Tab-separated table of C-alpha atoms and ligand atoms in Angstrom:
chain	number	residue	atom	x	y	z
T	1	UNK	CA	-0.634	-7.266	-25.131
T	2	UNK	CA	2.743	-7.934	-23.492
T	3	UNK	CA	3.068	-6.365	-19.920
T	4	UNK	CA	6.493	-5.674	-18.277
T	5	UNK	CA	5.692	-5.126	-14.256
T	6	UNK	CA	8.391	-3.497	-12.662
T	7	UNK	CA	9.155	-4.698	-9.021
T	8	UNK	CA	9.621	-7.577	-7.112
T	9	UNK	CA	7.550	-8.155	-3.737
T	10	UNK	CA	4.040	-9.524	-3.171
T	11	UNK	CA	2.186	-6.328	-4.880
T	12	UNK	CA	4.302	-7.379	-8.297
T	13	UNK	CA	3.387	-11.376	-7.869
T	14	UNK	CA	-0.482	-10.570	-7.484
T	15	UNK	CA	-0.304	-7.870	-10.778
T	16	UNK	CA	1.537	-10.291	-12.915
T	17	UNK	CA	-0.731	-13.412	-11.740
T	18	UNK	CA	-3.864	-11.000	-12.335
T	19	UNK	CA	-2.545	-9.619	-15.706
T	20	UNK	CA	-2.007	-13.022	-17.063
T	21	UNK	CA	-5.499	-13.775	-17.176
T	22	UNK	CA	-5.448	-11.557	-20.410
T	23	UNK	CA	-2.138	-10.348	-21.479
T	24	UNK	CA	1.584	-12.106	-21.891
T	25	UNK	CA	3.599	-10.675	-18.691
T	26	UNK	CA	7.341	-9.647	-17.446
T	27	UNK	CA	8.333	-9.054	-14.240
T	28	UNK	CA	11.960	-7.183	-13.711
T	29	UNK	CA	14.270	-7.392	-11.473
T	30	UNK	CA	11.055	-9.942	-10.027
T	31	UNK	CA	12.175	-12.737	-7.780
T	32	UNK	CA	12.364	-16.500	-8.280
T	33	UNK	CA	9.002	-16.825	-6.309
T	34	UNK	CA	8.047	-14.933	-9.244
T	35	UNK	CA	6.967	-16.463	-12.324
T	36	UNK	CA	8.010	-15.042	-15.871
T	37	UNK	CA	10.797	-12.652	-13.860
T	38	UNK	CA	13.451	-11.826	-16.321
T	39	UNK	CA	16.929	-9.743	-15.545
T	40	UNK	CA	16.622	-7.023	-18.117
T	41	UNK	CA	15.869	-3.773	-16.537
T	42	UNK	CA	12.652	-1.678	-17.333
T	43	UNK	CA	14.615	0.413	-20.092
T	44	UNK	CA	15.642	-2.604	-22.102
T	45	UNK	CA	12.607	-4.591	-21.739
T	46	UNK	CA	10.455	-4.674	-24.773
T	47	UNK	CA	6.734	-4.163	-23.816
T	48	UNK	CA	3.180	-2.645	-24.572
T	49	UNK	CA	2.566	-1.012	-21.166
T	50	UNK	CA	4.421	-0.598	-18.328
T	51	UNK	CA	3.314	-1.013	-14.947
T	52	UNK	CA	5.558	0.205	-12.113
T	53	UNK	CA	4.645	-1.583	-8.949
T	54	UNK	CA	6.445	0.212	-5.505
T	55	UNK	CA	6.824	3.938	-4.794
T	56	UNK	CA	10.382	4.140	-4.761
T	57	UNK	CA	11.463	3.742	-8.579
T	58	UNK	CA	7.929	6.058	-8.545
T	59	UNK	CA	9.415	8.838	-6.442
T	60	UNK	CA	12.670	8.447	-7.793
T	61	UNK	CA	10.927	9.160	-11.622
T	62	UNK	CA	11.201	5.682	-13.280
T	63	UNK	CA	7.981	6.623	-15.352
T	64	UNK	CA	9.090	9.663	-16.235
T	65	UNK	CA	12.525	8.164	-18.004
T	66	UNK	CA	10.438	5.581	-19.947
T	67	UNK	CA	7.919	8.191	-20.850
T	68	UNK	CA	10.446	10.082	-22.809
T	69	UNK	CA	11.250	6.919	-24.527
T	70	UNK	CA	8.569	6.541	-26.056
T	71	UNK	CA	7.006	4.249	-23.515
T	72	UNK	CA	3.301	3.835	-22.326
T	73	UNK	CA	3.420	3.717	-18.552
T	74	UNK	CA	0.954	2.967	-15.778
T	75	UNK	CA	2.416	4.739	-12.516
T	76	UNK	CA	2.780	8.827	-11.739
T	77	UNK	CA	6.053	10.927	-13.109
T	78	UNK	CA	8.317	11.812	-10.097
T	79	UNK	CA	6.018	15.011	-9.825
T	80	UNK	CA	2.927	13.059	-8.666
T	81	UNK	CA	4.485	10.634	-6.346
T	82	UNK	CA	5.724	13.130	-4.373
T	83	UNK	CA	2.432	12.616	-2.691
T	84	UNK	CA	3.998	9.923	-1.348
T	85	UNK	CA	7.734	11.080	-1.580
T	86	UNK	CA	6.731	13.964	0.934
T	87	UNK	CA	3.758	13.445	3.512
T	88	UNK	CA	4.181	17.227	4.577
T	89	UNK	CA	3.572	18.182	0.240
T	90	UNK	CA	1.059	15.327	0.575
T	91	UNK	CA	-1.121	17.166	3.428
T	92	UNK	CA	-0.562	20.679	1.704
T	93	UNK	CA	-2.302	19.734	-1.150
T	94	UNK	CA	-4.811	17.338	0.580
T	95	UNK	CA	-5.225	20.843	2.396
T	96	UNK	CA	-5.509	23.064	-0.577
T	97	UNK	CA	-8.143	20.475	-2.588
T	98	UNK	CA	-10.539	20.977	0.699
T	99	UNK	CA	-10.226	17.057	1.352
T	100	UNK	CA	-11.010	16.334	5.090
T	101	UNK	CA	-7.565	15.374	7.393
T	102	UNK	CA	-6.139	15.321	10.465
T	103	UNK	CA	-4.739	18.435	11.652
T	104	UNK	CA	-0.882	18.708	10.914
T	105	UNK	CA	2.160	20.981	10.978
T	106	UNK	CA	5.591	20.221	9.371
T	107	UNK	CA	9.117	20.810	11.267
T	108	UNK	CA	12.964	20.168	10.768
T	109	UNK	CA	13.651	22.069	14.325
T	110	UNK	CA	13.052	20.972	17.501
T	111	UNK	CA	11.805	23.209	19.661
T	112	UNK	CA	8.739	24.192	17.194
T	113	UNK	CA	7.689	20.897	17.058
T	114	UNK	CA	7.815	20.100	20.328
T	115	UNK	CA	5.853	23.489	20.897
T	116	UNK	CA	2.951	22.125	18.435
T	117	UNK	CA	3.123	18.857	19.832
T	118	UNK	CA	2.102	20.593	23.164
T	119	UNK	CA	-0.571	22.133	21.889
T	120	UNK	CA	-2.555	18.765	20.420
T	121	UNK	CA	-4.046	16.438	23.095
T	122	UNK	CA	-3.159	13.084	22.491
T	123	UNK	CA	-2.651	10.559	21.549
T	124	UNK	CA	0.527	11.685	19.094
T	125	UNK	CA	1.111	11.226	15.685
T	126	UNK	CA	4.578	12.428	14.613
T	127	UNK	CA	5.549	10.467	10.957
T	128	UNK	CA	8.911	10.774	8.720
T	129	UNK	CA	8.587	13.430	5.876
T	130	UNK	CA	10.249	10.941	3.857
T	131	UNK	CA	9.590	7.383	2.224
T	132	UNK	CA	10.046	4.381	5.048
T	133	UNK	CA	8.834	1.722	3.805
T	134	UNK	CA	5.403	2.016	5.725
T	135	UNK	CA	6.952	1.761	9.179
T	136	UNK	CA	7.799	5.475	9.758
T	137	UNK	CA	4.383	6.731	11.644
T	138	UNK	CA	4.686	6.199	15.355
T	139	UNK	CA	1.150	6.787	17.209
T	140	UNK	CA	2.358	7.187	20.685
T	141	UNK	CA	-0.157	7.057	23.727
T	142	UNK	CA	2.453	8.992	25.916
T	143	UNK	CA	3.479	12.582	25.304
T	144	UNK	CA	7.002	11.224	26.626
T	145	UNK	CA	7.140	8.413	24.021
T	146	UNK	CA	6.560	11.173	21.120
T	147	UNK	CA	9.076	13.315	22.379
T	148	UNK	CA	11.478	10.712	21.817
T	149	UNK	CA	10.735	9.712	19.007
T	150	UNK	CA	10.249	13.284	17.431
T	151	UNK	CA	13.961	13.716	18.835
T	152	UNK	CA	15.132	10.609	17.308
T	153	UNK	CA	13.614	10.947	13.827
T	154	UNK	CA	14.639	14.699	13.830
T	155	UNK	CA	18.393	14.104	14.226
T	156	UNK	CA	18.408	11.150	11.415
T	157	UNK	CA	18.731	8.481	14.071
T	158	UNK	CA	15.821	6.436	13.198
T	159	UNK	CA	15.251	6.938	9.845
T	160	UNK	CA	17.871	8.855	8.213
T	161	UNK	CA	17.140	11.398	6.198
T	162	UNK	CA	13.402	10.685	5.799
T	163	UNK	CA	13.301	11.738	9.261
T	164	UNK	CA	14.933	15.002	9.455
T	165	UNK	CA	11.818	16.554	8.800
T	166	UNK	CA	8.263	15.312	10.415
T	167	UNK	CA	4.352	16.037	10.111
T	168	UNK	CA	2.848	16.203	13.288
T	169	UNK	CA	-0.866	15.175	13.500
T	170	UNK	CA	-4.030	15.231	15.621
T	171	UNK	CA	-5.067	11.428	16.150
T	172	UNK	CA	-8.317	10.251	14.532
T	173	UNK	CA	-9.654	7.127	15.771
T	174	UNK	CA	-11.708	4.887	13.565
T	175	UNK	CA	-11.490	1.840	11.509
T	176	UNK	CA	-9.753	2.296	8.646
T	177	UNK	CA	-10.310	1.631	4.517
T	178	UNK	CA	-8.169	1.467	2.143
T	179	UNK	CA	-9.554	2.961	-1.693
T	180	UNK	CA	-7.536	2.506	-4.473
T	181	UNK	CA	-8.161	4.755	-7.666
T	182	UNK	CA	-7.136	4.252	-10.888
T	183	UNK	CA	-6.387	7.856	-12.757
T	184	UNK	CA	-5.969	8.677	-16.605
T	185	UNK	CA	-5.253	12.118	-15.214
T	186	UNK	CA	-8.562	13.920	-15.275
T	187	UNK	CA	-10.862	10.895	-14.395
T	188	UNK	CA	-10.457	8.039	-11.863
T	189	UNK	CA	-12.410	4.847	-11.500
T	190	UNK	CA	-12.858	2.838	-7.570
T	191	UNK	CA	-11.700	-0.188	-7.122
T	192	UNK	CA	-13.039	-2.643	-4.529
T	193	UNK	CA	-12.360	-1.244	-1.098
T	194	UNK	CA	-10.145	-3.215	1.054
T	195	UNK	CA	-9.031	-2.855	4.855
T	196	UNK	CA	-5.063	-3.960	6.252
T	197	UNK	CA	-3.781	-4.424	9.566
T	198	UNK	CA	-0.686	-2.731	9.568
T	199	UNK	CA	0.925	-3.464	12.962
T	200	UNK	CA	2.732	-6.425	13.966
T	201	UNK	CA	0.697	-8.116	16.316
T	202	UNK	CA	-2.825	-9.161	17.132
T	203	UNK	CA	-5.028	-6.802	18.748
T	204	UNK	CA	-3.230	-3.921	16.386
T	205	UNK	CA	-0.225	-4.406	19.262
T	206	UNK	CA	3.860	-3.497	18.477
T	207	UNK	CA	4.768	-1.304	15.943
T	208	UNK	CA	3.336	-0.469	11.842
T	209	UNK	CA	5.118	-2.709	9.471
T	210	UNK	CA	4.485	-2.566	5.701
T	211	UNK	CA	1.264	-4.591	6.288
T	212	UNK	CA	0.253	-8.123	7.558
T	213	UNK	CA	-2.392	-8.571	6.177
T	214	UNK	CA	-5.809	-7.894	4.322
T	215	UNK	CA	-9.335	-8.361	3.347
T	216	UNK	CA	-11.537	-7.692	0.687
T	217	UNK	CA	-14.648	-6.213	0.773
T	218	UNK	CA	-15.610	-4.451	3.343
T	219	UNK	CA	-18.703	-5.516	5.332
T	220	UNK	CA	-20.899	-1.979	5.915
T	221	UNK	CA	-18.734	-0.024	3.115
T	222	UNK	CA	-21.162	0.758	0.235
T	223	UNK	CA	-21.538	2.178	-3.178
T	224	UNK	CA	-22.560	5.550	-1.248
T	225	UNK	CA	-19.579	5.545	0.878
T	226	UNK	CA	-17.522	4.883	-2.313
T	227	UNK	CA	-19.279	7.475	-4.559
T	228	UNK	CA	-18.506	10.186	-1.195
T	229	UNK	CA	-15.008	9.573	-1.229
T	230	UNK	CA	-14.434	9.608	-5.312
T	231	UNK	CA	-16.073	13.290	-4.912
T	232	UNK	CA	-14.903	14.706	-2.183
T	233	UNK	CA	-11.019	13.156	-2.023
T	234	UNK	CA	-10.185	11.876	-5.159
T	235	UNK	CA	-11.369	14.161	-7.672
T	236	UNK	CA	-10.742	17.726	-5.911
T	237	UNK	CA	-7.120	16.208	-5.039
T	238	UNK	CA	-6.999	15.051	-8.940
T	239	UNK	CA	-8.014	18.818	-9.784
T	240	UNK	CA	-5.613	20.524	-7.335
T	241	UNK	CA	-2.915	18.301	-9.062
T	242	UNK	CA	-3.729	19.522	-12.643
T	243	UNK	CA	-4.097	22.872	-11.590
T	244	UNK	CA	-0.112	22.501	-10.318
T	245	UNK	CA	0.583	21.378	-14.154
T	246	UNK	CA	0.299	17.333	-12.757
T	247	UNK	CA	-1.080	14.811	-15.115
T	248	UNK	CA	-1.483	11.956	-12.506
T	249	UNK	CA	-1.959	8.610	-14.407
T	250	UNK	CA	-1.736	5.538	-11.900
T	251	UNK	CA	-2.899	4.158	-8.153
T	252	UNK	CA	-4.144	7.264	-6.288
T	253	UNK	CA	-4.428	5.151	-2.945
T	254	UNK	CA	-6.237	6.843	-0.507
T	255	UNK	CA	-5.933	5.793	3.100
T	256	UNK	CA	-8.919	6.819	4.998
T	257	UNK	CA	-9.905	6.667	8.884
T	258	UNK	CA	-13.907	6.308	9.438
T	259	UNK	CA	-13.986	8.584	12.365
T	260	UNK	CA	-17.293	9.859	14.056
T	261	UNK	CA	-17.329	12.333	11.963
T	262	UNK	CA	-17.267	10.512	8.236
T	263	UNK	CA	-14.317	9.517	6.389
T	264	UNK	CA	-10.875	11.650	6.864
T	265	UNK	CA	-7.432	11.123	4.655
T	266	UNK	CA	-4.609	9.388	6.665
T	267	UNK	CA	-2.418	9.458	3.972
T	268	UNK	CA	-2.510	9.099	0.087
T	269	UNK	CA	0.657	6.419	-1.522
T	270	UNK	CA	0.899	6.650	-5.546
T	271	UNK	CA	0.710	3.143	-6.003
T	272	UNK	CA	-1.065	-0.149	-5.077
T	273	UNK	CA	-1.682	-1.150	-1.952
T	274	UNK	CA	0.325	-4.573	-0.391
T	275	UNK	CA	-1.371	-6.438	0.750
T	276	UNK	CA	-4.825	-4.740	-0.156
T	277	UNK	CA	-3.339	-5.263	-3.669
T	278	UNK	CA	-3.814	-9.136	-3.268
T	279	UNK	CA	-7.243	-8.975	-2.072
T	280	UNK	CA	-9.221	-6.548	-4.552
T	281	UNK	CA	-7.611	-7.725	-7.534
T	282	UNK	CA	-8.385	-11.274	-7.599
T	283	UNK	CA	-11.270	-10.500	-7.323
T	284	UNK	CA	-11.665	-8.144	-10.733
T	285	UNK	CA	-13.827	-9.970	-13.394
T	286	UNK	CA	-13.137	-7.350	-16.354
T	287	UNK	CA	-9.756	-6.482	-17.881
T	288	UNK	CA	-6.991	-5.401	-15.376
T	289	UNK	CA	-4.619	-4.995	-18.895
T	290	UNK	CA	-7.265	-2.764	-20.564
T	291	UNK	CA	-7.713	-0.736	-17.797
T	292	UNK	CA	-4.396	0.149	-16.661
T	293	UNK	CA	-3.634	0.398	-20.632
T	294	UNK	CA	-6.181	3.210	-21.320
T	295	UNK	CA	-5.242	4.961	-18.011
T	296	UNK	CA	-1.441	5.062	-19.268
T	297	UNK	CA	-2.823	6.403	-22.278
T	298	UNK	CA	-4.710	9.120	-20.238
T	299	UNK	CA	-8.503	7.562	-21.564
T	300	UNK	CA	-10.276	5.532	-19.141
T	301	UNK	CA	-13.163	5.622	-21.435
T	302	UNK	CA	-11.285	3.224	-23.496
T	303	UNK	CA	-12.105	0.032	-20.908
T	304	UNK	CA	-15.051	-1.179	-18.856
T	305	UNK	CA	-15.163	0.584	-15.740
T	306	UNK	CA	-14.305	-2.262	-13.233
T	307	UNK	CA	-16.195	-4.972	-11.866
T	308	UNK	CA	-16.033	-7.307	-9.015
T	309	UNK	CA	-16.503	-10.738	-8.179
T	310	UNK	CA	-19.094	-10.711	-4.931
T	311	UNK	CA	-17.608	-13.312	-3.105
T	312	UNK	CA	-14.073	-12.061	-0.940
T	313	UNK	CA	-10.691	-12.075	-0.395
T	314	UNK	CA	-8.237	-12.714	2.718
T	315	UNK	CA	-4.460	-11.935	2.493
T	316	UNK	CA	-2.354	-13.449	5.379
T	317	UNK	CA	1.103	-11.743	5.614
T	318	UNK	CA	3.904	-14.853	6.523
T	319	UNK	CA	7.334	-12.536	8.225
T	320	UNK	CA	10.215	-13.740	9.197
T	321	UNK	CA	11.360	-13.548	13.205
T	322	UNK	CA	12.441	-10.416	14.042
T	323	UNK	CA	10.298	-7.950	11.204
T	324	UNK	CA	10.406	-5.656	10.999
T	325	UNK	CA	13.276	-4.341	13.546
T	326	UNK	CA	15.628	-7.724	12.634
T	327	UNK	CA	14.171	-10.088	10.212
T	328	UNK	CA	16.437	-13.074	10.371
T	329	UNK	CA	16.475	-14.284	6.479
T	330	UNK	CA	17.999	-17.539	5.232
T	331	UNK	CA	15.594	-20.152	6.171
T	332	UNK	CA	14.245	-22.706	3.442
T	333	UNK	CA	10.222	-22.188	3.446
T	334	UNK	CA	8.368	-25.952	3.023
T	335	UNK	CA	4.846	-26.180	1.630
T	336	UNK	CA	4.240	-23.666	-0.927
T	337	UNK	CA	3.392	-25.931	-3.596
T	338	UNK	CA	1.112	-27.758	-0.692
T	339	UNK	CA	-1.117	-24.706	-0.142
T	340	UNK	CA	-1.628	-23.373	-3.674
T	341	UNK	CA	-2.905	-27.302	-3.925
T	342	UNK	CA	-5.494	-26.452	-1.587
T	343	UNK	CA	-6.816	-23.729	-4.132
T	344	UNK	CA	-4.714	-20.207	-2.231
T	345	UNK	CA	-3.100	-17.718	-4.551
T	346	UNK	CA	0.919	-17.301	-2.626
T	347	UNK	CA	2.425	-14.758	-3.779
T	348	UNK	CA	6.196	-13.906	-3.127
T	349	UNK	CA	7.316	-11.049	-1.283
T	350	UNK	CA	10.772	-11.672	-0.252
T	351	UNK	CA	12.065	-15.247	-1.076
T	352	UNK	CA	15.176	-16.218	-2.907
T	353	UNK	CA	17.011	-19.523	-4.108
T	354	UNK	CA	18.361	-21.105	-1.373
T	355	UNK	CA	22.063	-21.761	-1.649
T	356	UNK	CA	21.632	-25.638	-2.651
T	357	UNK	CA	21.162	-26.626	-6.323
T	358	UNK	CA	17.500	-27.785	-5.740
T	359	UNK	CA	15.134	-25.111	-6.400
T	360	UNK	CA	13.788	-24.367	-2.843
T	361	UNK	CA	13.281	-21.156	-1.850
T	362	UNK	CA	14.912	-19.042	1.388
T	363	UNK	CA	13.225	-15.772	3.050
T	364	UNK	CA	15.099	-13.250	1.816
T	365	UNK	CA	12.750	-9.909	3.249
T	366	UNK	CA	10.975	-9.338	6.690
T	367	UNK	CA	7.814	-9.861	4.883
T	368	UNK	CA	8.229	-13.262	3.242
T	369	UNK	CA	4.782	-14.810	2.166
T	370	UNK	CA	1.154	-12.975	1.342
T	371	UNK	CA	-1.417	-16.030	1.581
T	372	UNK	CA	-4.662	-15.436	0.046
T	373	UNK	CA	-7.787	-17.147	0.756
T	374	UNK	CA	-11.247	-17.053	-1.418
T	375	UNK	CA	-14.838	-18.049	-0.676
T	376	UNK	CA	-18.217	-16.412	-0.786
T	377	UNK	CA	-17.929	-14.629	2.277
T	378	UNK	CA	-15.066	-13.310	4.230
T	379	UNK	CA	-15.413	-15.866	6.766
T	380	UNK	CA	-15.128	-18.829	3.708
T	381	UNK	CA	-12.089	-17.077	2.641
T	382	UNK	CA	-10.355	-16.317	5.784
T	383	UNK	CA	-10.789	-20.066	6.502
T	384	UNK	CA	-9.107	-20.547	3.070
T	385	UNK	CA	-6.093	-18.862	3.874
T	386	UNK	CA	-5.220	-19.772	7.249
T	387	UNK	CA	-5.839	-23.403	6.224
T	388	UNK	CA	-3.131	-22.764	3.659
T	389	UNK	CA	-1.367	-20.721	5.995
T	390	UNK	CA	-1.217	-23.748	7.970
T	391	UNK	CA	0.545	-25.894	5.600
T	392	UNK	CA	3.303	-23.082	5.210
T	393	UNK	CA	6.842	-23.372	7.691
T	394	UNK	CA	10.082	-22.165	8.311
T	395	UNK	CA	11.851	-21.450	11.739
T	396	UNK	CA	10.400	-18.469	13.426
T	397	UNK	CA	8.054	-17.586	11.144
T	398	UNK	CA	5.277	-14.864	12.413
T	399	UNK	CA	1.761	-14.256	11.496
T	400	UNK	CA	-1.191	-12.465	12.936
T	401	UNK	CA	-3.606	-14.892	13.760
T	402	UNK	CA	-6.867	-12.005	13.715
T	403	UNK	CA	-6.801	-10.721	10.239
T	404	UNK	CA	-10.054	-10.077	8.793
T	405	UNK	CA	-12.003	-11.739	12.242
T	406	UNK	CA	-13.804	-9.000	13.123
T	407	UNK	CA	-15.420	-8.868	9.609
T	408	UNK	CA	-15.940	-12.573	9.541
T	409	UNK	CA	-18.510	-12.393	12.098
T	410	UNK	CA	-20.192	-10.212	9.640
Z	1	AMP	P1	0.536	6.400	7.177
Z	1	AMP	O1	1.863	5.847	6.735
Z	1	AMP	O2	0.460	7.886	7.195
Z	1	AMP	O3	-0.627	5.732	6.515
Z	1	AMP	O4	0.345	5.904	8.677
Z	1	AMP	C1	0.448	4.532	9.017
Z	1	AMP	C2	-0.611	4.186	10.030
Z	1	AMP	O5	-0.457	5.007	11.196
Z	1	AMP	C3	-2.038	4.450	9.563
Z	1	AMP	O6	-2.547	3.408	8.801
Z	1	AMP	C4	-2.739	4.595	10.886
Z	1	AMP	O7	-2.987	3.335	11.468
Z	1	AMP	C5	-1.729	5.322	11.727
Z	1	AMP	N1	-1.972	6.774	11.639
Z	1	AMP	C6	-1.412	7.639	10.779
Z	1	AMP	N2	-1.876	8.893	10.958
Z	1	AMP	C7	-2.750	8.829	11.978
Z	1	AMP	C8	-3.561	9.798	12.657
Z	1	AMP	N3	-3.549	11.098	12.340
Z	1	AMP	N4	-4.337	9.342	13.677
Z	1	AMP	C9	-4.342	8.050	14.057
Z	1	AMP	N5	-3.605	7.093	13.444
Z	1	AMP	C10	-2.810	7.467	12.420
């Protein structure tokens, strides 16, 4: 089978590397940390399946246009990644499928929202409407701090138009899990669960950024906890989506909070998770090409339901200075070749060609790197990556230094 993945960033690198166990693979536009990129764009690439990677081409209805050409696609029309596209459309139909979420109201005026946000105790969620690259949630401790940022986000200052209108939420507390669902439109199939850090800094300190980093699985997440959320998230919010004429086939990616009172939705994205991506699939021991095939073709039945190697995963997120307010790009990265030696998978997420003639690459994106480890338990493997980690530089580089430690002392 001959696979054309459409993106560029670390969630691309780790679907091409885990496709090419078992099928010939393009990646377009790619990157040149990317192996077996090519130029041609998605409509003029010849392939068996496509498999769009971010939510952006996604929301903007890249799988609908190859669709209608004839094309078998992996990744939701424009209609189901509005999920993503909208969080306030997102929590409606969360709302109307019965799944379990924070409590929420949606404004484009002021004064409402600044009523509602009055009403809620605190700590305050207020998050763009719109797409922002994972960075547009602030959860402010300080009624004062929301305010602001509810004004800001309102009148398009800090986020354009994604912020002009907000969802408010109750804050849950609770560690969170990330499940991501594979869907053929009527049935979905788990994969591994996986949990990110998505601030900046250690101690979950400074503000979200796309993600730093990951781990795969979960210590104390079980088949039970898995089987709970498949019934009572996924396949109502599947259901709901039929019932509004949506035939959802790719990454339903549901991000969940454990709260004292079970599992609740934070949010659901309509494609796979980065970094979680480069923890749960490396560790897939059936098919990743068969499965994503037969879920294009709306018949999971067609592949083995998924399976998982036992031993885990741990993604380190490498960021330039500055992400993800002012990444400073530019600088040459040394010792790529030096850690996949040492047995890590690196996978690209925003490098290019520097601007001499000798192949070495620059950071060219606020995230840069996404180093994973493996072992037989997520201690082994979080020693695995920040080993390689360590053999990794350029000037100002940032990482956290605590992903996955908690879990590591089992
Ligand atoms: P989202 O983009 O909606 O996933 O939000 C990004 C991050 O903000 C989540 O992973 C949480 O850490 C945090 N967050 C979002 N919504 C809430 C909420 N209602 N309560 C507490 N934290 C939240």
């Amino acid at each position: 089978m001959r696979v054309c993945v459409v993106g560029s960033g670390g969630r691309e690198h780790v679907l091409a590397h885990v496709l090419g166990r078992t099928a010939e693979v393009v990646v377009t536009p790619g990157s040149p940390g990317i192996p077996g990129s090519v130029d041609t764009p998605p409509g003029e690439t010849d392939a068996d399946l496509f498999v769009v990677g971010p939510e952006a081409p996604l929301v903007a209805g890249l799988a609908d246009e190859l669709r209608a050409a004839g094309r078998l696609v992996f990744g939701p029309g424009a209609d189901g990644a509005h999920l993503e596209g909208s969080k306030a459309w997102m929590k409606e139909v969360a709302s109307a499928a019965g799944v379990p979420t924070a409590r929420y109201a949606a404004f484009d005026r002021f004064e409402p929202a600044l009523e509602f946000l009055n009403s809620l105790p605190g700590p305050w969620v207020v998050k763009t409407d719109g797409l922002a690259a994972g960075k547009g949630v602030l959860v402010a401790p300080t009624r004062a701090d929301a305010e602001a940022d509810l004004r800001a986000k309102l009148a398009g200052e800090s986020f354009g138009d994604a912020g002009r209108t907000v969802v408010i939420e109750e804050a849950m507390i609770g560690p969170e899990l990330s499940l991501l669902v594979v869907c053929d439109g009527r049935r979905a199939v788990p994969l591994a669960p996986a949990q990110d850090f998505k601030r900046i800094g250690d101690g979950d300190t400074g503000p979200n950024t796309g993600g730093m980093g990951a781990y795969s699985p979960v210590p104390g997440v079980g088949a039970d906890m898995v089987d709970d959320v498949m019934e009572r998230f996924i396949f109502p919010t599947l259901a709901e989506l039929r019932r509004r004429g949506i035939d959802y086939r790719g990454v339903l990616y549901a991000g969940l909070m454990l709260t004292e009172d079970g599992p609740r939705l934070v949010e659901y994205n309509v494609r796979f998770g980065d970094p979680e991506a480069q923890v749960v699939l490396p560790r897939l021991t059936t098919d990743l090409a068969e499965l994503l095939a037969a879920a294009a073709a709306g018949d999971l039945t067609q592949a083995p339901p998924p399976a998982f190697d036992p031993g885990a995963c741990v993604t380190v997120v490498l960021a330039c200075e500055g992400y993800p307010t002012a990444p400073r790009t530019g600088d040459v990265i040394d010792g790529i070749a030096a850690a996949e030696a040492a047995g890590a998978m690196v996978f690209s997420a925003g490098v290019a060609l520097g601007p001499d003639d000798d192949g070495a690459l620059v950071t060219a994106g606020g995230r840069v790197l996404a180093v994973t480890g493996s072992g037989p338990t997520v201690a082994a493997a979080r020693d695995h990556a920040y080993c390689a980690v360590d053999l990794i530089s350029w000037p100002g580089r940032h990482y956290r230094t605590d992903i996955a430690r908690e879990a590591a002392r089992g």
